[in-house]
Amino acid sequence: MQCIINRRAQFSASHRYWLPELSEAENFERFGPTARAPGHGHNYVLYVSMIGELDEYGMVLNLSDVKHVIKREVTNHLDFSYLNEAWPEFQQTLPTTENIAREIWRRLAPHLPVSKIQLFEHPELWAEYLGNEMEAYLTVSTHFSAAHRLARPDLSLEENSEIYGKCARPHGHGHNYHLDVTVKGEIDERTGMIADLGALQKAIDDYVVEPFDHTFLNKDIAYFENVVPTAENIAVRICQLLRSPVRDLGAQLHKIKLTESPNNSCEIYCADLEELVSESQQQSGVLVGV
């Protein structure tokens, strides 16, 4: 029987986004404040996922051995370091979160049955690497506050209350929504980036956070006049709104996770949505770009 186990580690390090072949003005235009000398730092949190068969002792691996491997191969090198100089590879490809995750995989894979590397730069930004050459995932976390009412306009209050319970009350209710936007793409061999992080954050703010924040979704967002703003439908709409802007940045929108409350969240894989739209268009005889 196979099982996935996870080991957590952490390290503190600094880095700078700076390409010597660019001028100072070009570096600041491209990387913004992250180009400042001598750099900036983070408390990185690392999760190493490993897969294997359960042995006679009920273990995939001895976690004490795993701990020592991670320390020997990774954290001893990176903790309290200037990442640009910690490993030679970071002089060729900048130590972005996604590229650090890739390099950690490369160092651990000869010693451990790694299935995923997840690296948090801070709680609102993290990367995942699954061992697929230069492909990686980057997640930006943000939030907005909004009210909604769960009710179909074609049903009575009694009928809506039967379906949605208290959420159908006429004056609605509100949530502090937490939004995780995950993009997928190829790590650039020089910048180390899947996509321009500042531009990605701006797209999320411009297309989702600013329009949705402090609204009554049913009344202030035209899309939800006839679409019930459940967490699932909100996530679908966010996927629709961000798909093209993320594509314009050279990446692919992979997943939207929307947390409505500590008890309720949903995830939409945007490729599934594209397939659904494509099937619907083919059935109706309409061919348009997704």
mmCIF file of C-alpha atoms in Angstrom:
data_model
loop_
_atom_site.group_PDB
_atom_site.id
_atom_site.type_symbol
_atom_site.label_atom_id
_atom_site.label_comp_id
_atom_site.label_asym_id
_atom_site.label_seq_id
_atom_site.Cartn_x
_atom_site.Cartn_y
_atom_site.Cartn_z
ATOM 1 C CA MET A 1 0.000 0.000 0.000
ATOM 2 C CA GLN A 2 1.371 3.389 -1.003
ATOM 3 C CA CYS A 3 1.193 6.415 1.245
ATOM 4 C CA ILE A 4 2.281 10.049 0.978
ATOM 5 C CA ILE A 5 4.073 11.537 3.967
ATOM 6 C CA ASN A 6 5.026 15.172 4.507
ATOM 7 C CA ARG A 7 7.916 16.724 6.362
ATOM 8 C CA ARG A 8 8.060 20.399 7.334
ATOM 9 C CA ALA A 9 11.241 22.446 7.523
ATOM 10 C CA GLN A 10 12.054 26.128 7.543
ATOM 11 C CA PHE A 11 14.868 28.534 6.821
ATOM 12 C CA SER A 12 15.424 32.276 6.871
ATOM 13 C CA ALA A 13 17.160 33.868 3.922
ATOM 14 C CA SER A 14 17.426 37.000 1.813
ATOM 15 C CA HIS A 15 17.455 37.486 -1.949
ATOM 16 C CA ARG A 16 17.401 40.157 -4.586
ATOM 17 C CA TYR A 17 15.846 40.268 -8.034
ATOM 18 C CA TRP A 18 18.566 41.814 -10.158
ATOM 19 C CA LEU A 19 19.976 40.984 -13.579
ATOM 20 C CA PRO A 20 23.464 42.425 -14.184
ATOM 21 C CA GLU A 21 22.863 42.621 -17.940
ATOM 22 C CA LEU A 22 20.109 45.200 -17.307
ATOM 23 C CA SER A 23 20.575 48.789 -16.233
ATOM 24 C CA GLU A 24 19.447 49.984 -12.823
ATOM 25 C CA ALA A 25 16.389 51.631 -14.370
ATOM 26 C CA GLU A 26 15.516 48.449 -16.314
ATOM 27 C CA ASN A 27 15.856 46.273 -13.202
ATOM 28 C CA PHE A 28 13.575 48.515 -11.162
ATOM 29 C CA GLU A 29 11.082 48.703 -14.000
ATOM 30 C CA ARG A 30 11.024 44.917 -14.226
ATOM 31 C CA PHE A 31 11.249 43.887 -10.569
ATOM 32 C CA GLY A 32 10.099 46.944 -8.605
ATOM 33 C CA PRO A 33 11.140 47.175 -4.934
ATOM 34 C CA THR A 34 12.559 43.628 -4.988
ATOM 35 C CA ALA A 35 15.501 45.012 -6.998
ATOM 36 C CA ARG A 36 16.680 47.159 -4.087
ATOM 37 C CA ALA A 37 20.159 46.488 -2.745
ATOM 38 C CA PRO A 38 21.253 44.606 -0.755
ATOM 39 C CA GLY A 39 17.995 42.605 -0.925
ATOM 40 C CA HIS A 40 15.125 41.570 1.320
ATOM 41 C CA GLY A 41 14.380 38.522 3.434
ATOM 42 C CA HIS A 42 11.740 35.945 4.308
ATOM 43 C CA ASN A 43 11.021 33.204 6.766
ATOM 44 C CA TYR A 44 10.542 30.354 4.301
ATOM 45 C CA VAL A 45 8.445 27.328 5.217
ATOM 46 C CA LEU A 46 9.128 24.144 3.266
ATOM 47 C CA TYR A 47 6.948 21.044 2.936
ATOM 48 C CA VAL A 48 8.502 17.968 1.362
ATOM 49 C CA SER A 49 5.982 15.336 0.229
ATOM 50 C CA MET A 50 7.277 11.782 -0.278
ATOM 51 C CA ILE A 51 5.551 8.687 -1.582
ATOM 52 C CA GLY A 52 6.291 5.037 -0.861
ATOM 53 C CA GLU A 53 5.110 1.676 0.357
ATOM 54 C CA LEU A 54 4.289 1.099 4.008
ATOM 55 C CA ASP A 55 6.862 -1.195 5.561
ATOM 56 C CA GLU A 56 6.438 -3.801 8.291
ATOM 57 C CA TYR A 57 6.856 -1.085 10.915
ATOM 58 C CA GLY A 58 4.020 1.021 9.500
ATOM 59 C CA MET A 59 6.316 3.643 7.987
ATOM 60 C CA VAL A 60 7.145 4.876 4.514
ATOM 61 C CA LEU A 61 10.442 6.319 5.706
ATOM 62 C CA ASN A 62 12.138 6.921 9.010
ATOM 63 C CA LEU A 63 11.331 10.579 9.644
ATOM 64 C CA SER A 64 14.523 11.060 11.601
ATOM 65 C CA ASP A 65 16.475 10.060 8.488
ATOM 66 C CA VAL A 66 14.304 12.367 6.381
ATOM 67 C CA LYS A 67 14.997 15.262 8.738
ATOM 68 C CA HIS A 68 18.748 14.787 8.449
ATOM 69 C CA VAL A 69 18.641 14.541 4.646
ATOM 70 C CA ILE A 70 16.671 17.794 4.332
ATOM 71 C CA LYS A 71 19.048 19.510 6.730
ATOM 72 C CA ARG A 72 22.168 18.208 4.975
ATOM 73 C CA GLU A 73 21.014 18.899 1.423
ATOM 74 C CA VAL A 74 18.906 22.045 1.847
ATOM 75 C CA THR A 75 18.530 23.972 5.077
ATOM 76 C CA ASN A 76 22.214 23.884 6.080
ATOM 77 C CA HIS A 77 22.929 25.650 2.790
ATOM 78 C CA LEU A 78 20.028 28.100 2.722
ATOM 79 C CA ASP A 79 19.391 29.088 6.337
ATOM 80 C CA PHE A 80 20.682 32.603 7.080
ATOM 81 C CA SER A 81 22.034 32.866 3.542
ATOM 82 C CA TYR A 82 21.934 35.356 0.692
ATOM 83 C CA LEU A 83 20.194 33.096 -1.790
ATOM 84 C CA ASN A 84 21.666 34.679 -4.926
ATOM 85 C CA GLU A 85 25.041 33.331 -3.807
ATOM 86 C CA ALA A 86 23.971 30.228 -1.849
ATOM 87 C CA TRP A 87 23.847 27.879 -4.851
ATOM 88 C CA PRO A 88 25.549 28.416 -8.222
ATOM 89 C CA GLU A 89 22.241 27.821 -10.045
ATOM 90 C CA PHE A 90 20.797 31.018 -8.558
ATOM 91 C CA GLN A 91 23.360 33.088 -10.437
ATOM 92 C CA GLN A 92 21.955 31.735 -13.682
ATOM 93 C CA THR A 93 18.267 31.719 -12.697
ATOM 94 C CA LEU A 94 17.078 34.110 -9.976
ATOM 95 C CA PRO A 95 15.953 32.633 -6.621
ATOM 96 C CA THR A 96 12.233 33.205 -6.986
ATOM 97 C CA THR A 97 9.935 31.104 -4.836
ATOM 98 C CA GLU A 98 9.137 28.763 -7.723
ATOM 99 C CA ASN A 99 12.775 28.352 -8.717
ATOM 100 C CA ILE A 100 13.927 27.726 -5.145
ATOM 101 C CA ALA A 101 11.294 24.965 -4.949
ATOM 102 C CA ARG A 102 12.642 23.442 -8.175
ATOM 103 C CA GLU A 103 16.241 23.497 -6.944
ATOM 104 C CA ILE A 104 15.234 21.950 -3.611
ATOM 105 C CA TRP A 105 13.574 19.099 -5.524
ATOM 106 C CA ARG A 106 16.730 18.560 -7.574
ATOM 107 C CA ARG A 107 18.823 18.232 -4.437
ATOM 108 C CA LEU A 108 16.442 15.969 -2.543
ATOM 109 C CA ALA A 109 15.264 13.676 -5.353
ATOM 110 C CA PRO A 110 18.480 11.555 -5.410
ATOM 111 C CA HIS A 111 18.003 10.807 -1.704
ATOM 112 C CA LEU A 112 14.238 10.772 -1.065
ATOM 113 C CA PRO A 113 11.148 9.601 -3.022
ATOM 114 C CA VAL A 114 9.925 13.192 -3.448
ATOM 115 C CA SER A 115 6.460 13.687 -4.947
ATOM 116 C CA LYS A 116 5.984 17.421 -4.305
ATOM 117 C CA ILE A 117 7.858 20.435 -2.975
ATOM 118 C CA GLN A 118 5.760 23.231 -1.508
ATOM 119 C CA LEU A 119 7.572 26.408 -0.473
ATOM 120 C CA PHE A 120 5.933 29.327 1.314
ATOM 121 C CA GLU A 121 7.687 32.663 0.954
ATOM 122 C CA HIS A 122 5.029 34.089 3.263
ATOM 123 C CA PRO A 123 1.424 33.081 4.062
ATOM 124 C CA GLU A 124 0.074 34.862 0.964
ATOM 125 C CA LEU A 125 2.580 33.546 -1.577
ATOM 126 C CA TRP A 126 3.783 30.018 -2.200
ATOM 127 C CA ALA A 127 5.019 27.737 -4.965
ATOM 128 C CA GLU A 128 4.679 24.038 -5.757
ATOM 129 C CA TYR A 129 6.974 21.922 -7.870
ATOM 130 C CA LEU A 130 6.161 18.378 -8.991
ATOM 131 C CA GLY A 131 9.314 17.414 -10.832
ATOM 132 C CA ASN A 132 8.156 18.313 -14.344
ATOM 133 C CA GLU A 133 11.283 19.976 -15.757
ATOM 134 C CA MET A 134 10.659 23.784 -15.712
ATOM 135 C CA GLU A 135 6.932 23.595 -14.939
ATOM 136 C CA ALA A 136 5.782 24.929 -11.569
ATOM 137 C CA TYR A 137 2.783 26.394 -9.767
ATOM 138 C CA LEU A 138 2.548 29.734 -7.980
ATOM 139 C CA THR A 139 -0.268 30.716 -5.617
ATOM 140 C CA VAL A 140 -1.228 34.235 -4.558
ATOM 141 C CA SER A 141 -3.588 34.558 -1.599
ATOM 142 C CA THR A 142 -5.787 37.600 -0.996
ATOM 143 C CA HIS A 143 -9.203 38.487 0.431
ATOM 144 C CA PHE A 144 -12.321 40.579 -0.020
ATOM 145 C CA SER A 145 -15.459 41.195 2.022
ATOM 146 C CA ALA A 146 -18.911 40.943 0.490
ATOM 147 C CA ALA A 147 -22.545 40.144 1.222
ATOM 148 C CA HIS A 148 -24.801 37.793 -0.686
ATOM 149 C CA ARG A 149 -28.183 36.141 -0.621
ATOM 150 C CA LEU A 150 -28.698 32.581 -1.796
ATOM 151 C CA ALA A 151 -31.993 32.669 -3.655
ATOM 152 C CA ARG A 152 -33.157 31.943 -7.167
ATOM 153 C CA PRO A 153 -35.200 34.884 -8.510
ATOM 154 C CA ASP A 154 -37.747 32.534 -10.066
ATOM 155 C CA LEU A 155 -38.622 30.910 -6.716
ATOM 156 C CA SER A 156 -40.636 32.155 -3.755
ATOM 157 C CA LEU A 157 -39.119 32.930 -0.368
ATOM 158 C CA GLU A 158 -40.569 29.683 0.956
ATOM 159 C CA GLU A 159 -39.093 27.657 -1.881
ATOM 160 C CA ASN A 160 -35.696 29.324 -1.559
ATOM 161 C CA SER A 161 -35.727 28.807 2.206
ATOM 162 C CA GLU A 162 -36.398 25.133 1.628
ATOM 163 C CA ILE A 163 -33.266 24.926 -0.538
ATOM 164 C CA TYR A 164 -30.871 27.425 1.053
ATOM 165 C CA GLY A 165 -32.104 27.706 4.640
ATOM 166 C CA LYS A 166 -31.136 30.893 6.513
ATOM 167 C CA CYS A 167 -28.979 31.968 3.570
ATOM 168 C CA ALA A 168 -32.192 32.819 1.672
ATOM 169 C CA ARG A 169 -33.236 35.570 4.106
ATOM 170 C CA PRO A 170 -34.143 38.715 2.103
ATOM 171 C CA HIS A 171 -31.437 41.034 3.448
ATOM 172 C CA GLY A 172 -28.591 38.590 2.925
ATOM 173 C CA HIS A 173 -25.486 38.102 5.028
ATOM 174 C CA GLY A 174 -21.757 38.685 4.642
ATOM 175 C CA HIS A 175 -18.391 36.929 4.624
ATOM 176 C CA ASN A 176 -14.697 37.720 4.695
ATOM 177 C CA TYR A 177 -13.749 35.689 1.637
ATOM 178 C CA HIS A 178 -10.218 34.317 1.298
ATOM 179 C CA LEU A 179 -9.112 33.755 -2.273
ATOM 180 C CA ASP A 180 -6.200 31.610 -3.485
ATOM 181 C CA VAL A 181 -5.300 32.005 -7.158
ATOM 182 C CA THR A 182 -2.939 29.344 -8.516
ATOM 183 C CA VAL A 183 -1.229 29.773 -11.869
ATOM 184 C CA LYS A 184 0.808 27.233 -13.784
ATOM 185 C CA GLY A 185 3.646 27.812 -16.207
ATOM 186 C CA GLU A 186 7.244 27.392 -17.256
ATOM 187 C CA ILE A 187 9.961 28.903 -15.087
ATOM 188 C CA ASP A 188 11.872 31.451 -17.128
ATOM 189 C CA GLU A 189 15.487 30.335 -17.331
ATOM 190 C CA ARG A 190 16.807 33.807 -16.488
ATOM 191 C CA THR A 191 14.248 35.538 -14.248
ATOM 192 C CA GLY A 192 13.094 32.359 -12.466
ATOM 193 C CA MET A 193 9.484 33.492 -12.804
ATOM 194 C CA ILE A 194 6.363 31.817 -14.121
ATOM 195 C CA ALA A 195 4.807 35.244 -14.573
ATOM 196 C CA ASP A 196 5.466 38.786 -13.424
ATOM 197 C CA LEU A 197 4.312 38.645 -9.796
ATOM 198 C CA GLY A 198 3.433 42.329 -9.573
ATOM 199 C CA ALA A 199 1.367 42.130 -12.762
ATOM 200 C CA LEU A 200 -0.375 38.981 -11.491
ATOM 201 C CA GLN A 201 -1.292 40.620 -8.202
ATOM 202 C CA LYS A 202 -2.537 43.699 -10.059
ATOM 203 C CA ALA A 203 -4.733 41.566 -12.337
ATOM 204 C CA ILE A 204 -6.298 39.854 -9.310
ATOM 205 C CA ASP A 205 -6.918 43.225 -7.668
ATOM 206 C CA ASP A 206 -8.288 44.864 -10.823
ATOM 207 C CA TYR A 207 -10.561 42.048 -11.990
ATOM 208 C CA VAL A 208 -11.720 40.567 -8.673
ATOM 209 C CA VAL A 209 -10.807 42.229 -5.391
ATOM 210 C CA GLU A 210 -11.674 45.840 -6.229
ATOM 211 C CA PRO A 211 -14.943 45.041 -8.077
ATOM 212 C CA PHE A 212 -16.138 42.522 -5.451
ATOM 213 C CA ASP A 213 -14.937 44.085 -2.210
ATOM 214 C CA HIS A 214 -17.634 45.622 0.050
ATOM 215 C CA THR A 215 -20.469 44.820 -2.339
ATOM 216 C CA PHE A 216 -23.796 43.060 -2.113
ATOM 217 C CA LEU A 217 -22.991 40.561 -4.832
ATOM 218 C CA ASN A 218 -26.583 39.946 -5.951
ATOM 219 C CA LYS A 219 -27.219 43.656 -6.513
ATOM 220 C CA ASP A 220 -23.830 45.197 -7.298
ATOM 221 C CA ILE A 221 -22.349 42.574 -9.627
ATOM 222 C CA ALA A 222 -24.396 42.196 -12.804
ATOM 223 C CA TYR A 223 -23.376 38.557 -13.319
ATOM 224 C CA PHE A 224 -25.106 37.549 -10.084
ATOM 225 C CA GLU A 225 -28.445 39.139 -10.865
ATOM 226 C CA ASN A 226 -29.555 35.778 -12.270
ATOM 227 C CA VAL A 227 -26.805 33.492 -10.960
ATOM 228 C CA VAL A 228 -26.998 32.472 -7.295
ATOM 229 C CA PRO A 229 -23.732 33.666 -5.666
ATOM 230 C CA THR A 230 -22.829 30.460 -3.873
ATOM 231 C CA ALA A 231 -19.144 30.048 -3.110
ATOM 232 C CA GLU A 232 -18.987 27.614 -6.031
ATOM 233 C CA ASN A 233 -20.516 30.080 -8.498
ATOM 234 C CA ILE A 234 -18.329 32.929 -7.230
ATOM 235 C CA ALA A 235 -15.251 30.761 -7.790
ATOM 236 C CA VAL A 236 -16.436 29.931 -11.322
ATOM 237 C CA ARG A 237 -16.913 33.632 -12.059
ATOM 238 C CA ILE A 238 -13.457 34.482 -10.728
ATOM 239 C CA CYS A 239 -12.013 31.809 -12.986
ATOM 240 C CA GLN A 240 -13.822 33.338 -15.951
ATOM 241 C CA LEU A 241 -12.565 36.824 -15.085
ATOM 242 C CA LEU A 242 -8.909 35.879 -14.580
ATOM 243 C CA ARG A 243 -8.412 33.320 -17.315
ATOM 244 C CA SER A 244 -7.516 35.789 -20.096
ATOM 245 C CA PRO A 245 -5.465 38.246 -17.980
ATOM 246 C CA VAL A 246 -3.333 35.378 -16.649
ATOM 247 C CA ARG A 247 -2.895 34.020 -20.159
ATOM 248 C CA ASP A 248 -1.734 37.468 -21.280
ATOM 249 C CA LEU A 249 1.019 37.222 -18.633
ATOM 250 C CA GLY A 250 2.303 34.026 -20.224
ATOM 251 C CA ALA A 251 0.872 31.603 -17.644
ATOM 252 C CA GLN A 252 -2.188 29.394 -17.295
ATOM 253 C CA LEU A 253 -4.855 29.844 -14.639
ATOM 254 C CA HIS A 254 -4.813 26.510 -12.824
ATOM 255 C CA LYS A 255 -7.045 26.676 -9.762
ATOM 256 C CA ILE A 256 -9.288 28.999 -7.780
ATOM 257 C CA LYS A 257 -9.869 28.232 -4.121
ATOM 258 C CA LEU A 258 -12.471 30.357 -2.331
ATOM 259 C CA THR A 259 -12.877 30.093 1.419
ATOM 260 C CA GLU A 260 -16.186 31.482 2.595
ATOM 261 C CA SER A 261 -15.665 30.683 6.282
ATOM 262 C CA PRO A 262 -13.373 28.417 8.315
ATOM 263 C CA ASN A 263 -15.963 25.688 7.755
ATOM 264 C CA ASN A 264 -16.684 26.139 4.036
ATOM 265 C CA SER A 265 -14.481 26.384 0.980
ATOM 266 C CA CYS A 266 -14.503 25.246 -2.642
ATOM 267 C CA GLU A 267 -11.960 24.696 -5.403
ATOM 268 C CA ILE A 268 -12.384 25.096 -9.143
ATOM 269 C CA TYR A 269 -9.826 23.688 -11.587
ATOM 270 C CA CYS A 270 -10.019 26.083 -14.495
ATOM 271 C CA ALA A 271 -9.077 23.514 -17.134
ATOM 272 C CA ASP A 272 -12.248 21.624 -16.183
ATOM 273 C CA LEU A 273 -14.253 24.803 -16.718
ATOM 274 C CA GLU A 274 -12.689 25.320 -20.139
ATOM 275 C CA GLU A 275 -13.539 21.740 -21.120
ATOM 276 C CA LEU A 276 -17.126 22.249 -19.954
ATOM 277 C CA VAL A 277 -17.470 25.463 -21.974
ATOM 278 C CA SER A 278 -15.908 23.794 -25.009
ATOM 279 C CA GLU A 279 -18.292 20.827 -24.822
ATOM 280 C CA SER A 280 -21.264 23.165 -24.454
ATOM 281 C CA GLN A 281 -20.175 25.230 -27.451
ATOM 282 C CA GLN A 282 -19.657 22.141 -29.611
ATOM 283 C CA GLN A 283 -23.074 20.820 -28.689
ATOM 284 C CA SER A 284 -24.671 24.139 -29.589
ATOM 285 C CA GLY A 285 -22.638 24.459 -32.774
ATOM 286 C CA VAL A 286 -20.927 27.640 -31.556
ATOM 287 C CA LEU A 287 -17.157 27.896 -31.911
ATOM 288 C CA VAL A 288 -15.554 30.762 -29.993
ATOM 289 C CA GLY A 289 -12.333 31.145 -28.039
ATOM 290 C CA VAL A 290 -12.381 30.210 -24.365
#
